[in-house]
PDB file of C-alpha atoms in Angstrom:
ATOM      1  CA  MET A  27       0.000   0.000   0.000  1.00  0.00           C
ATOM      2  CA  ASP A  28       1.572   3.334  -1.008  1.00  0.00           C
ATOM      3  CA  GLY A  29       0.927   6.871   0.223  1.00  0.00           C
ATOM      4  CA  ALA A  30      -1.913   7.506  -2.228  1.00  0.00           C
ATOM      5  CA  ASP A  31      -3.686   4.324  -1.059  1.00  0.00           C
ATOM      6  CA  VAL A  32      -3.459   5.469   2.565  1.00  0.00           C
ATOM      7  CA  ILE A  33      -4.961   8.860   1.776  1.00  0.00           C
ATOM      8  CA  GLN A  34      -7.715   7.497  -0.480  1.00  0.00           C
ATOM      9  CA  GLU A  35      -8.639   4.750   1.980  1.00  0.00           C
ATOM     10  CA  LYS A  36      -9.000   7.273   4.751  1.00  0.00           C
ATOM     11  CA  SER A  37     -11.081   9.822   2.907  1.00  0.00           C
ATOM     12  CA  PRO A  38     -14.122   8.441   1.053  1.00  0.00           C
ATOM     13  CA  GLY A  39     -17.418  10.216   1.550  1.00  0.00           C
ATOM     14  CA  SER A  40     -16.933  12.418   4.601  1.00  0.00           C
ATOM     15  CA  ASN A  41     -14.385  14.107   6.797  1.00  0.00           C
ATOM     16  CA  ALA A  42     -14.919  11.497   9.468  1.00  0.00           C
ATOM     17  CA  GLY A  43     -12.592   9.063   7.750  1.00  0.00           C
ATOM     18  CA  ALA A  44     -10.079  11.645   6.508  1.00  0.00           C
ATOM     19  CA  ALA A  45      -6.409  11.084   7.205  1.00  0.00           C
ATOM     20  CA  SER A  46      -4.801  13.322   9.803  1.00  0.00           C
ATOM     21  CA  PRO A  47      -1.927  15.648   8.809  1.00  0.00           C
ATOM     22  CA  GLN A  48       0.472  13.341  10.674  1.00  0.00           C
ATOM     23  CA  GLU A  49      -0.750  10.304   8.731  1.00  0.00           C
ATOM     24  CA  ILE A  50      -0.394  12.156   5.449  1.00  0.00           C
ATOM     25  CA  LYS A  51       3.156  13.197   6.338  1.00  0.00           C
ATOM     26  CA  ARG A  52       4.097   9.622   7.226  1.00  0.00           C
ATOM     27  CA  ALA A  53       2.530   8.286   4.017  1.00  0.00           C
ATOM     28  CA  LEU A  54       4.408  10.799   1.868  1.00  0.00           C
ATOM     29  CA  ALA A  55       7.715  10.683   3.768  1.00  0.00           C
ATOM     30  CA  ALA A  56       9.259   8.207   1.332  1.00  0.00           C
ATOM     31  CA  TYR A  57       8.691  10.655  -1.509  1.00  0.00           C
ATOM     32  CA  ALA A  58       9.911  13.726   0.389  1.00  0.00           C
ATOM     33  CA  THR A  59      13.217  12.520   1.843  1.00  0.00           C
ATOM     34  CA  PRO A  60      16.175  14.516   0.428  1.00  0.00           C
ATOM     35  CA  ASN A  61      18.754  12.519  -1.515  1.00  0.00           C
ATOM     36  CA  ALA A  62      22.061  14.337  -1.048  1.00  0.00           C
ATOM     37  CA  ARG A  63      23.803  12.446  -3.848  1.00  0.00           C
ATOM     38  CA  GLU A  64      21.111  13.381  -6.370  1.00  0.00           C
ATOM     39  CA  GLY A  65      20.942  16.932  -5.057  1.00  0.00           C
ATOM     40  CA  VAL A  66      24.681  17.530  -5.353  1.00  0.00           C
ATOM     41  CA  LYS A  67      24.769  15.827  -8.768  1.00  0.00           C
ATOM     42  CA  HIS A  68      22.155  18.153 -10.226  1.00  0.00           C
ATOM     43  CA  PHE A  69      23.724  21.138  -8.446  1.00  0.00           C
ATOM     44  CA  VAL A  70      27.076  20.482 -10.118  1.00  0.00           C
ATOM     45  CA  LEU A  71      25.556  19.536 -13.485  1.00  0.00           C
ATOM     46  CA  ASP A  72      23.504  22.722 -13.796  1.00  0.00           C
ATOM     47  CA  PHE A  73      26.465  24.918 -12.872  1.00  0.00           C
ATOM     48  CA  VAL A  74      28.681  23.130 -15.406  1.00  0.00           C
ATOM     49  CA  LEU A  75      26.079  23.567 -18.154  1.00  0.00           C
ATOM     50  CA  TYR A  76      25.604  27.247 -17.287  1.00  0.00           C
ATOM     51  CA  GLY A  77      29.386  27.779 -17.312  1.00  0.00           C
ATOM     52  CA  LEU A  78      29.704  26.039 -20.674  1.00  0.00           C
ATOM     53  CA  MET A  79      27.048  28.315 -22.174  1.00  0.00           C
ATOM     54  CA  ILE A  80      28.855  31.435 -20.952  1.00  0.00           C
ATOM     55  CA  ALA A  81      32.107  30.022 -22.348  1.00  0.00           C
ATOM     56  CA  GLY A  82      30.300  29.489 -25.665  1.00  0.00           C
ATOM     57  CA  VAL A  83      29.290  33.153 -25.723  1.00  0.00           C
ATOM     58  CA  LEU A  84      32.913  34.161 -25.209  1.00  0.00           C
ATOM     59  CA  PHE A  85      34.841  31.681 -27.313  1.00  0.00           C
ATOM     60  CA  LEU A  86      32.614  30.415 -30.139  1.00  0.00           C
ATOM     61  CA  GLN A  87      33.028  32.507 -33.266  1.00  0.00           C
ATOM     62  CA  PRO A  88      29.736  32.389 -35.236  1.00  0.00           C
ATOM     63  CA  LEU A  89      27.261  34.983 -33.964  1.00  0.00           C
ATOM     64  CA  TRP A  90      24.394  32.492 -34.192  1.00  0.00           C
ATOM     65  CA  ALA A  91      26.314  30.147 -31.868  1.00  0.00           C
ATOM     66  CA  LYS A  92      26.874  32.950 -29.367  1.00  0.00           C
ATOM     67  CA  ILE A  93      23.170  33.845 -29.430  1.00  0.00           C
ATOM     68  CA  LEU A  94      22.152  30.210 -28.985  1.00  0.00           C
ATOM     69  CA  CYS A  95      24.508  29.849 -26.000  1.00  0.00           C
ATOM     70  CA  SER A  96      23.140  33.090 -24.534  1.00  0.00           C
ATOM     71  CA  ILE A  97      19.562  31.785 -24.750  1.00  0.00           C
ATOM     72  CA  LEU A  98      20.540  28.432 -23.236  1.00  0.00           C
ATOM     73  CA  ALA A  99      22.387  30.266 -20.439  1.00  0.00           C
ATOM     74  CA  GLY A 100      19.102  32.051 -19.654  1.00  0.00           C
ATOM     75  CA  VAL A 101      17.305  28.715 -19.511  1.00  0.00           C
ATOM     76  CA  LYS A 102      19.966  27.394 -17.139  1.00  0.00           C
ATOM     77  CA  LEU A 103      19.589  30.479 -14.928  1.00  0.00           C
ATOM     78  CA  ALA A 104      15.907  29.621 -14.559  1.00  0.00           C
ATOM     79  CA  ASN A 105      16.954  26.054 -13.671  1.00  0.00           C
ATOM     80  CA  LEU A 106      19.429  27.350 -11.075  1.00  0.00           C
ATOM     81  CA  GLY A 107      16.719  29.557  -9.570  1.00  0.00           C
ATOM     82  CA  THR A 108      14.308  26.624  -9.365  1.00  0.00           C
ATOM     83  CA  MET A 109      16.920  24.461  -7.696  1.00  0.00           C
ATOM     84  CA  GLY A 110      17.752  27.321  -5.305  1.00  0.00           C
ATOM     85  CA  HIS A 111      14.064  27.340  -4.359  1.00  0.00           C
ATOM     86  CA  ASP A 112      14.311  23.618  -3.597  1.00  0.00           C
ATOM     87  CA  ALA A 113      17.483  24.092  -1.541  1.00  0.00           C
ATOM     88  CA  ALA A 114      15.828  26.863   0.480  1.00  0.00           C
ATOM     89  CA  HIS A 115      13.049  24.378   1.281  1.00  0.00           C
ATOM     90  CA  GLY A 116      15.662  21.858   2.465  1.00  0.00           C
ATOM     91  CA  ASN A 117      15.087  19.452  -0.412  1.00  0.00           C
ATOM     92  CA  LEU A 118      18.565  18.944  -1.887  1.00  0.00           C
ATOM     93  CA  ALA A 119      20.299  17.437   1.143  1.00  0.00           C
ATOM     94  CA  SER A 120      19.460  16.317   4.663  1.00  0.00           C
ATOM     95  CA  SER A 121      21.774  18.937   6.200  1.00  0.00           C
ATOM     96  CA  ARG A 122      20.375  22.429   6.648  1.00  0.00           C
ATOM     97  CA  LEU A 123      23.861  23.908   6.271  1.00  0.00           C
ATOM     98  CA  ALA A 124      24.424  22.038   2.992  1.00  0.00           C
ATOM     99  CA  ASN A 125      21.062  23.249   1.672  1.00  0.00           C
ATOM    100  CA  ASP A 126      21.850  26.838   2.657  1.00  0.00           C
ATOM    101  CA  ILE A 127      25.287  26.732   1.002  1.00  0.00           C
ATOM    102  CA  MET A 128      23.863  25.274  -2.209  1.00  0.00           C
ATOM    103  CA  GLY A 129      20.901  27.661  -2.100  1.00  0.00           C
ATOM    104  CA  ILE A 130      23.118  30.736  -1.803  1.00  0.00           C
ATOM    105  CA  ALA A 131      25.381  29.461  -4.598  1.00  0.00           C
ATOM    106  CA  LEU A 132      22.426  28.654  -6.877  1.00  0.00           C
ATOM    107  CA  PHE A 133      20.802  32.047  -6.341  1.00  0.00           C
ATOM    108  CA  THR A 134      24.045  33.960  -6.919  1.00  0.00           C
ATOM    109  CA  PRO A 135      24.046  33.938 -10.768  1.00  0.00           C
ATOM    110  CA  CYS A 136      20.323  34.790 -10.641  1.00  0.00           C
ATOM    111  CA  LEU A 137      21.094  37.737  -8.327  1.00  0.00           C
ATOM    112  CA  TYR A 138      18.476  36.559  -5.827  1.00  0.00           C
ATOM    113  CA  ASN A 139      19.043  37.590  -2.217  1.00  0.00           C
ATOM    114  CA  TYR A 140      18.840  34.274  -0.324  1.00  0.00           C
ATOM    115  CA  ARG A 141      17.835  35.875   2.973  1.00  0.00           C
ATOM    116  CA  LEU A 142      15.073  37.911   1.365  1.00  0.00           C
ATOM    117  CA  TRP A 143      13.887  34.839  -0.523  1.00  0.00           C
ATOM    118  CA  GLN A 144      13.570  32.846   2.698  1.00  0.00           C
ATOM    119  CA  HIS A 145      11.525  35.607   4.309  1.00  0.00           C
ATOM    120  CA  ASP A 146       9.213  36.440   1.404  1.00  0.00           C
ATOM    121  CA  HIS A 147       8.783  32.930   0.022  1.00  0.00           C
ATOM    122  CA  HIS A 148       8.526  30.952   3.265  1.00  0.00           C
ATOM    123  CA  GLN A 149       6.990  33.406   5.715  1.00  0.00           C
ATOM    124  CA  LEU A 150       4.704  35.342   3.364  1.00  0.00           C
ATOM    125  CA  HIS A 151       4.080  33.513   0.099  1.00  0.00           C
ATOM    126  CA  HIS A 152       3.365  30.028   1.427  1.00  0.00           C
ATOM    127  CA  ILE A 153       1.302  31.274   4.363  1.00  0.00           C
ATOM    128  CA  HIS A 154      -0.630  34.030   2.575  1.00  0.00           C
ATOM    129  CA  THR A 155      -0.472  33.183  -1.122  1.00  0.00           C
ATOM    130  CA  ASN A 156      -1.899  36.136  -3.063  1.00  0.00           C
ATOM    131  CA  VAL A 157      -3.898  37.273  -0.046  1.00  0.00           C
ATOM    132  CA  ASN A 158      -2.373  39.499   2.625  1.00  0.00           C
ATOM    133  CA  HIS A 159       0.798  40.735   0.963  1.00  0.00           C
ATOM    134  CA  GLN A 160       2.040  41.745  -2.475  1.00  0.00           C
ATOM    135  CA  ASP A 161       2.654  38.321  -3.945  1.00  0.00           C
ATOM    136  CA  SER A 162       3.529  37.549  -7.567  1.00  0.00           C
ATOM    137  CA  TRP A 163       0.870  38.333 -10.187  1.00  0.00           C
ATOM    138  CA  VAL A 164      -1.757  39.531  -7.715  1.00  0.00           C
ATOM    139  CA  PRO A 165      -4.551  40.951  -9.905  1.00  0.00           C
ATOM    140  CA  LEU A 166      -5.781  44.492  -9.360  1.00  0.00           C
ATOM    141  CA  SER A 167      -9.424  45.266  -8.812  1.00  0.00           C
ATOM    142  CA  LYS A 168     -11.063  47.612 -11.333  1.00  0.00           C
ATOM    143  CA  ALA A 169     -10.995  50.413  -8.759  1.00  0.00           C
ATOM    144  CA  GLN A 170      -7.306  49.825  -7.996  1.00  0.00           C
ATOM    145  CA  TYR A 171      -6.442  49.820 -11.693  1.00  0.00           C
ATOM    146  CA  ASP A 172      -8.440  53.004 -12.389  1.00  0.00           C
ATOM    147  CA  ALA A 173      -6.707  54.768  -9.495  1.00  0.00           C
ATOM    148  CA  LEU A 174      -3.260  54.240 -11.035  1.00  0.00           C
ATOM    149  CA  PRO A 175      -1.639  57.014 -13.091  1.00  0.00           C
ATOM    150  CA  ALA A 176      -1.761  56.510 -16.852  1.00  0.00           C
ATOM    151  CA  TRP A 177       1.871  55.390 -17.111  1.00  0.00           C
ATOM    152  CA  HIS A 178       1.339  52.726 -14.447  1.00  0.00           C
ATOM    153  CA  ARG A 179      -1.814  51.428 -16.126  1.00  0.00           C
ATOM    154  CA  ALA A 180       0.141  51.147 -19.392  1.00  0.00           C
ATOM    155  CA  LEU A 181       2.868  49.246 -17.530  1.00  0.00           C
ATOM    156  CA  HIS A 182       0.351  46.738 -16.176  1.00  0.00           C
ATOM    157  CA  ARG A 183      -1.079  46.266 -19.645  1.00  0.00           C
ATOM    158  CA  ALA A 184       2.458  45.552 -20.879  1.00  0.00           C
ATOM    159  CA  TYR A 185       2.991  43.064 -18.054  1.00  0.00           C
ATOM    160  CA  ARG A 186      -0.101  41.119 -19.095  1.00  0.00           C
ATOM    161  CA  SER A 187       0.416  41.345 -22.839  1.00  0.00           C
ATOM    162  CA  SER A 188      -1.164  38.394 -24.639  1.00  0.00           C
ATOM    163  CA  TRP A 189       2.171  37.856 -26.396  1.00  0.00           C
ATOM    164  CA  GLY A 190       3.866  37.083 -23.077  1.00  0.00           C
ATOM    165  CA  LEU A 191       6.515  39.738 -23.637  1.00  0.00           C
ATOM    166  CA  GLY A 192       5.863  41.359 -20.266  1.00  0.00           C
ATOM    167  CA  PHE A 193       6.756  38.404 -18.030  1.00  0.00           C
ATOM    168  CA  GLY A 194      10.374  39.439 -17.580  1.00  0.00           C
ATOM    169  CA  LEU A 195       9.503  43.127 -17.304  1.00  0.00           C
ATOM    170  CA  TYR A 196       6.999  42.357 -14.548  1.00  0.00           C
ATOM    171  CA  TYR A 197       9.426  40.276 -12.522  1.00  0.00           C
ATOM    172  CA  LEU A 198      12.260  42.773 -12.970  1.00  0.00           C
ATOM    173  CA  ILE A 199      10.241  45.750 -11.720  1.00  0.00           C
ATOM    174  CA  GLU A 200       7.666  44.288  -9.357  1.00  0.00           C
ATOM    175  CA  ARG A 201       9.420  41.280  -7.798  1.00  0.00           C
ATOM    176  CA  TRP A 202      13.169  41.099  -8.373  1.00  0.00           C
ATOM    177  CA  MET A 203      14.329  44.603  -7.460  1.00  0.00           C
ATOM    178  CA  PRO A 204      12.035  45.288  -4.461  1.00  0.00           C
ATOM    179  CA  VAL A 205      11.620  41.736  -3.127  1.00  0.00           C
ATOM    180  CA  ARG A 206      14.465  39.482  -4.341  1.00  0.00           C
ATOM    181  CA  PHE A 207      17.427  41.880  -4.352  1.00  0.00           C
ATOM    182  CA  ILE A 208      17.261  45.024  -2.204  1.00  0.00           C
ATOM    183  CA  PRO A 209      15.868  44.881   1.375  1.00  0.00           C
ATOM    184  CA  ASN A 210      12.818  47.150   1.641  1.00  0.00           C
ATOM    185  CA  LYS A 211      11.334  48.875   4.669  1.00  0.00           C
ATOM    186  CA  GLY A 212       8.989  45.949   5.278  1.00  0.00           C
ATOM    187  CA  VAL A 213      11.811  43.489   5.989  1.00  0.00           C
ATOM    188  CA  PRO A 214      11.780  42.469   9.694  1.00  0.00           C
ATOM    189  CA  LYS A 215      14.565  43.979  11.792  1.00  0.00           C
ATOM    190  CA  GLU A 216      15.897  40.582  12.827  1.00  0.00           C
ATOM    191  CA  ILE A 217      16.871  39.665   9.257  1.00  0.00           C
ATOM    192  CA  ARG A 218      17.662  43.114   7.870  1.00  0.00           C
ATOM    193  CA  ALA A 219      21.405  43.022   8.586  1.00  0.00           C
ATOM    194  CA  SER A 220      21.735  39.571   7.039  1.00  0.00           C
ATOM    195  CA  ALA A 221      19.744  40.663   3.966  1.00  0.00           C
ATOM    196  CA  TRP A 222      22.023  43.671   3.476  1.00  0.00           C
ATOM    197  CA  ARG A 223      25.101  41.440   3.725  1.00  0.00           C
ATOM    198  CA  HIS A 224      23.640  39.224   1.012  1.00  0.00           C
ATOM    199  CA  LEU A 225      23.008  42.324  -1.115  1.00  0.00           C
ATOM    200  CA  VAL A 226      26.644  43.421  -0.748  1.00  0.00           C
ATOM    201  CA  TYR A 227      27.773  39.921  -1.737  1.00  0.00           C
ATOM    202  CA  LEU A 228      25.491  39.826  -4.812  1.00  0.00           C
ATOM    203  CA  THR A 229      26.534  43.318  -5.881  1.00  0.00           C
ATOM    204  CA  ALA A 230      30.204  42.354  -5.647  1.00  0.00           C
ATOM    205  CA  TYR A 231      29.546  39.190  -7.665  1.00  0.00           C
ATOM    206  CA  ALA A 232      27.631  41.098 -10.360  1.00  0.00           C
ATOM    207  CA  ALA A 233      30.319  43.775 -10.616  1.00  0.00           C
ATOM    208  CA  LEU A 234      33.089  41.174 -10.935  1.00  0.00           C
ATOM    209  CA  PHE A 235      31.155  39.060 -13.446  1.00  0.00           C
ATOM    210  CA  ILE A 236      30.286  42.034 -15.660  1.00  0.00           C
ATOM    211  CA  ALA A 237      33.882  43.317 -15.424  1.00  0.00           C
ATOM    212  CA  LEU A 238      35.209  39.935 -16.587  1.00  0.00           C
ATOM    213  CA  LEU A 239      32.776  39.969 -19.507  1.00  0.00           C
ATOM    214  CA  ALA A 240      33.707  43.538 -20.390  1.00  0.00           C
ATOM    215  CA  ALA A 241      37.356  42.481 -20.443  1.00  0.00           C
ATOM    216  CA  ALA A 242      36.585  39.750 -23.001  1.00  0.00           C
ATOM    217  CA  PRO A 243      38.809  41.289 -25.738  1.00  0.00           C
ATOM    218  CA  LEU A 244      41.816  40.618 -23.499  1.00  0.00           C
ATOM    219  CA  TYR A 245      41.332  36.849 -23.572  1.00  0.00           C
ATOM    220  CA  SER A 246      38.957  36.119 -26.478  1.00  0.00           C
ATOM    221  CA  ARG A 247      37.936  37.420 -29.880  1.00  0.00           C
ATOM    222  CA  THR A 248      34.609  38.706 -28.535  1.00  0.00           C
ATOM    223  CA  ASP A 249      34.083  42.445 -28.090  1.00  0.00           C
ATOM    224  CA  SER A 250      32.975  43.871 -24.756  1.00  0.00           C
ATOM    225  CA  VAL A 251      29.461  44.892 -25.828  1.00  0.00           C
ATOM    226  CA  THR A 252      28.664  41.454 -27.240  1.00  0.00           C
ATOM    227  CA  ALA A 253      30.119  39.726 -24.184  1.00  0.00           C
ATOM    228  CA  VAL A 254      28.106  41.781 -21.693  1.00  0.00           C
ATOM    229  CA  LEU A 255      24.909  41.709 -23.750  1.00  0.00           C
ATOM    230  CA  LEU A 256      24.941  37.976 -24.513  1.00  0.00           C
ATOM    231  CA  GLY A 257      26.770  36.853 -21.385  1.00  0.00           C
ATOM    232  CA  PHE A 258      24.769  38.803 -18.817  1.00  0.00           C
ATOM    233  CA  VAL A 259      21.870  40.960 -20.047  1.00  0.00           C
ATOM    234  CA  VAL A 260      20.065  38.433 -22.271  1.00  0.00           C
ATOM    235  CA  PRO A 261      20.495  35.395 -19.951  1.00  0.00           C
ATOM    236  CA  PHE A 262      19.455  37.397 -16.886  1.00  0.00           C
ATOM    237  CA  TYR A 263      16.326  38.805 -18.525  1.00  0.00           C
ATOM    238  CA  LEU A 264      15.398  35.466 -20.084  1.00  0.00           C
ATOM    239  CA  GLY A 265      15.870  33.727 -16.729  1.00  0.00           C
ATOM    240  CA  LEU A 266      13.510  36.247 -15.111  1.00  0.00           C
ATOM    241  CA  THR A 267      11.036  35.757 -17.958  1.00  0.00           C
ATOM    242  CA  ILE A 268      10.921  31.975 -17.578  1.00  0.00           C
ATOM    243  CA  PHE A 269      10.685  32.208 -13.791  1.00  0.00           C
ATOM    244  CA  SER A 270       7.924  34.833 -14.015  1.00  0.00           C
ATOM    245  CA  ALA A 271       5.920  32.838 -16.570  1.00  0.00           C
ATOM    246  CA  THR A 272       6.169  29.731 -14.420  1.00  0.00           C
ATOM    247  CA  VAL A 273       4.946  31.596 -11.339  1.00  0.00           C
ATOM    248  CA  ASP A 274       2.082  33.155 -13.326  1.00  0.00           C
ATOM    249  CA  VAL A 275       0.857  29.718 -14.407  1.00  0.00           C
ATOM    250  CA  GLN A 276       1.218  28.275 -10.908  1.00  0.00           C
ATOM    251  CA  LEU A 277      -0.509  31.113  -9.056  1.00  0.00           C
ATOM    252  CA  THR A 278      -3.191  32.318 -11.459  1.00  0.00           C
ATOM    253  CA  HIS A 279      -3.862  29.244 -13.646  1.00  0.00           C
TER     254      HIS A 279
END
């Protein structure tokens, strides 16, 4: 008898026979136990693939190959962000420290502040999904929309374009900058110092990474503009776009 059998057997007809939360947890435990070997394997594999795509941008000569590598690097950034989400939930390894180390590393290329993610995603999103705080893709009421200035209404229309071109724009403006990167005034005092330290770390990483790309002519045949555009700007925006589209489907169906 597997977990599904336990739950179905306990819950036909009425609540009287429903499984308790403890029974459900026990039934699903076999499917929710972290496998450190698998977690580390995918952690390393995704980083290697992302690194290879950035190397392709820098060292492959045909422009089409550089563009293809840039797009694939954006896809891998979305993968790294998803795996960082799993690490933050403690799903990649049994050790909390190992999950935190992998989570911080996975969020670094995405420029996601790990401390802010833990607060917003765990303490707000999962407890009050789209209800009592500004979650992702929360729809505006007609009155709220009408009260916005014209430029802001146009921005929301761009976010929700039927072509899907606004996914990345939405996440960049509404979620990444104020929620995933820079600590805002709503961040609790007990985590504010840690969140600012993470911001300093991410800023230093971004500055170093962009500087290395800008210096591409010193070690490759790629010019600085192409290296920064295809090595950082396009992958970062595409990663945000994929992440934003995924969240939109999950939260608004």
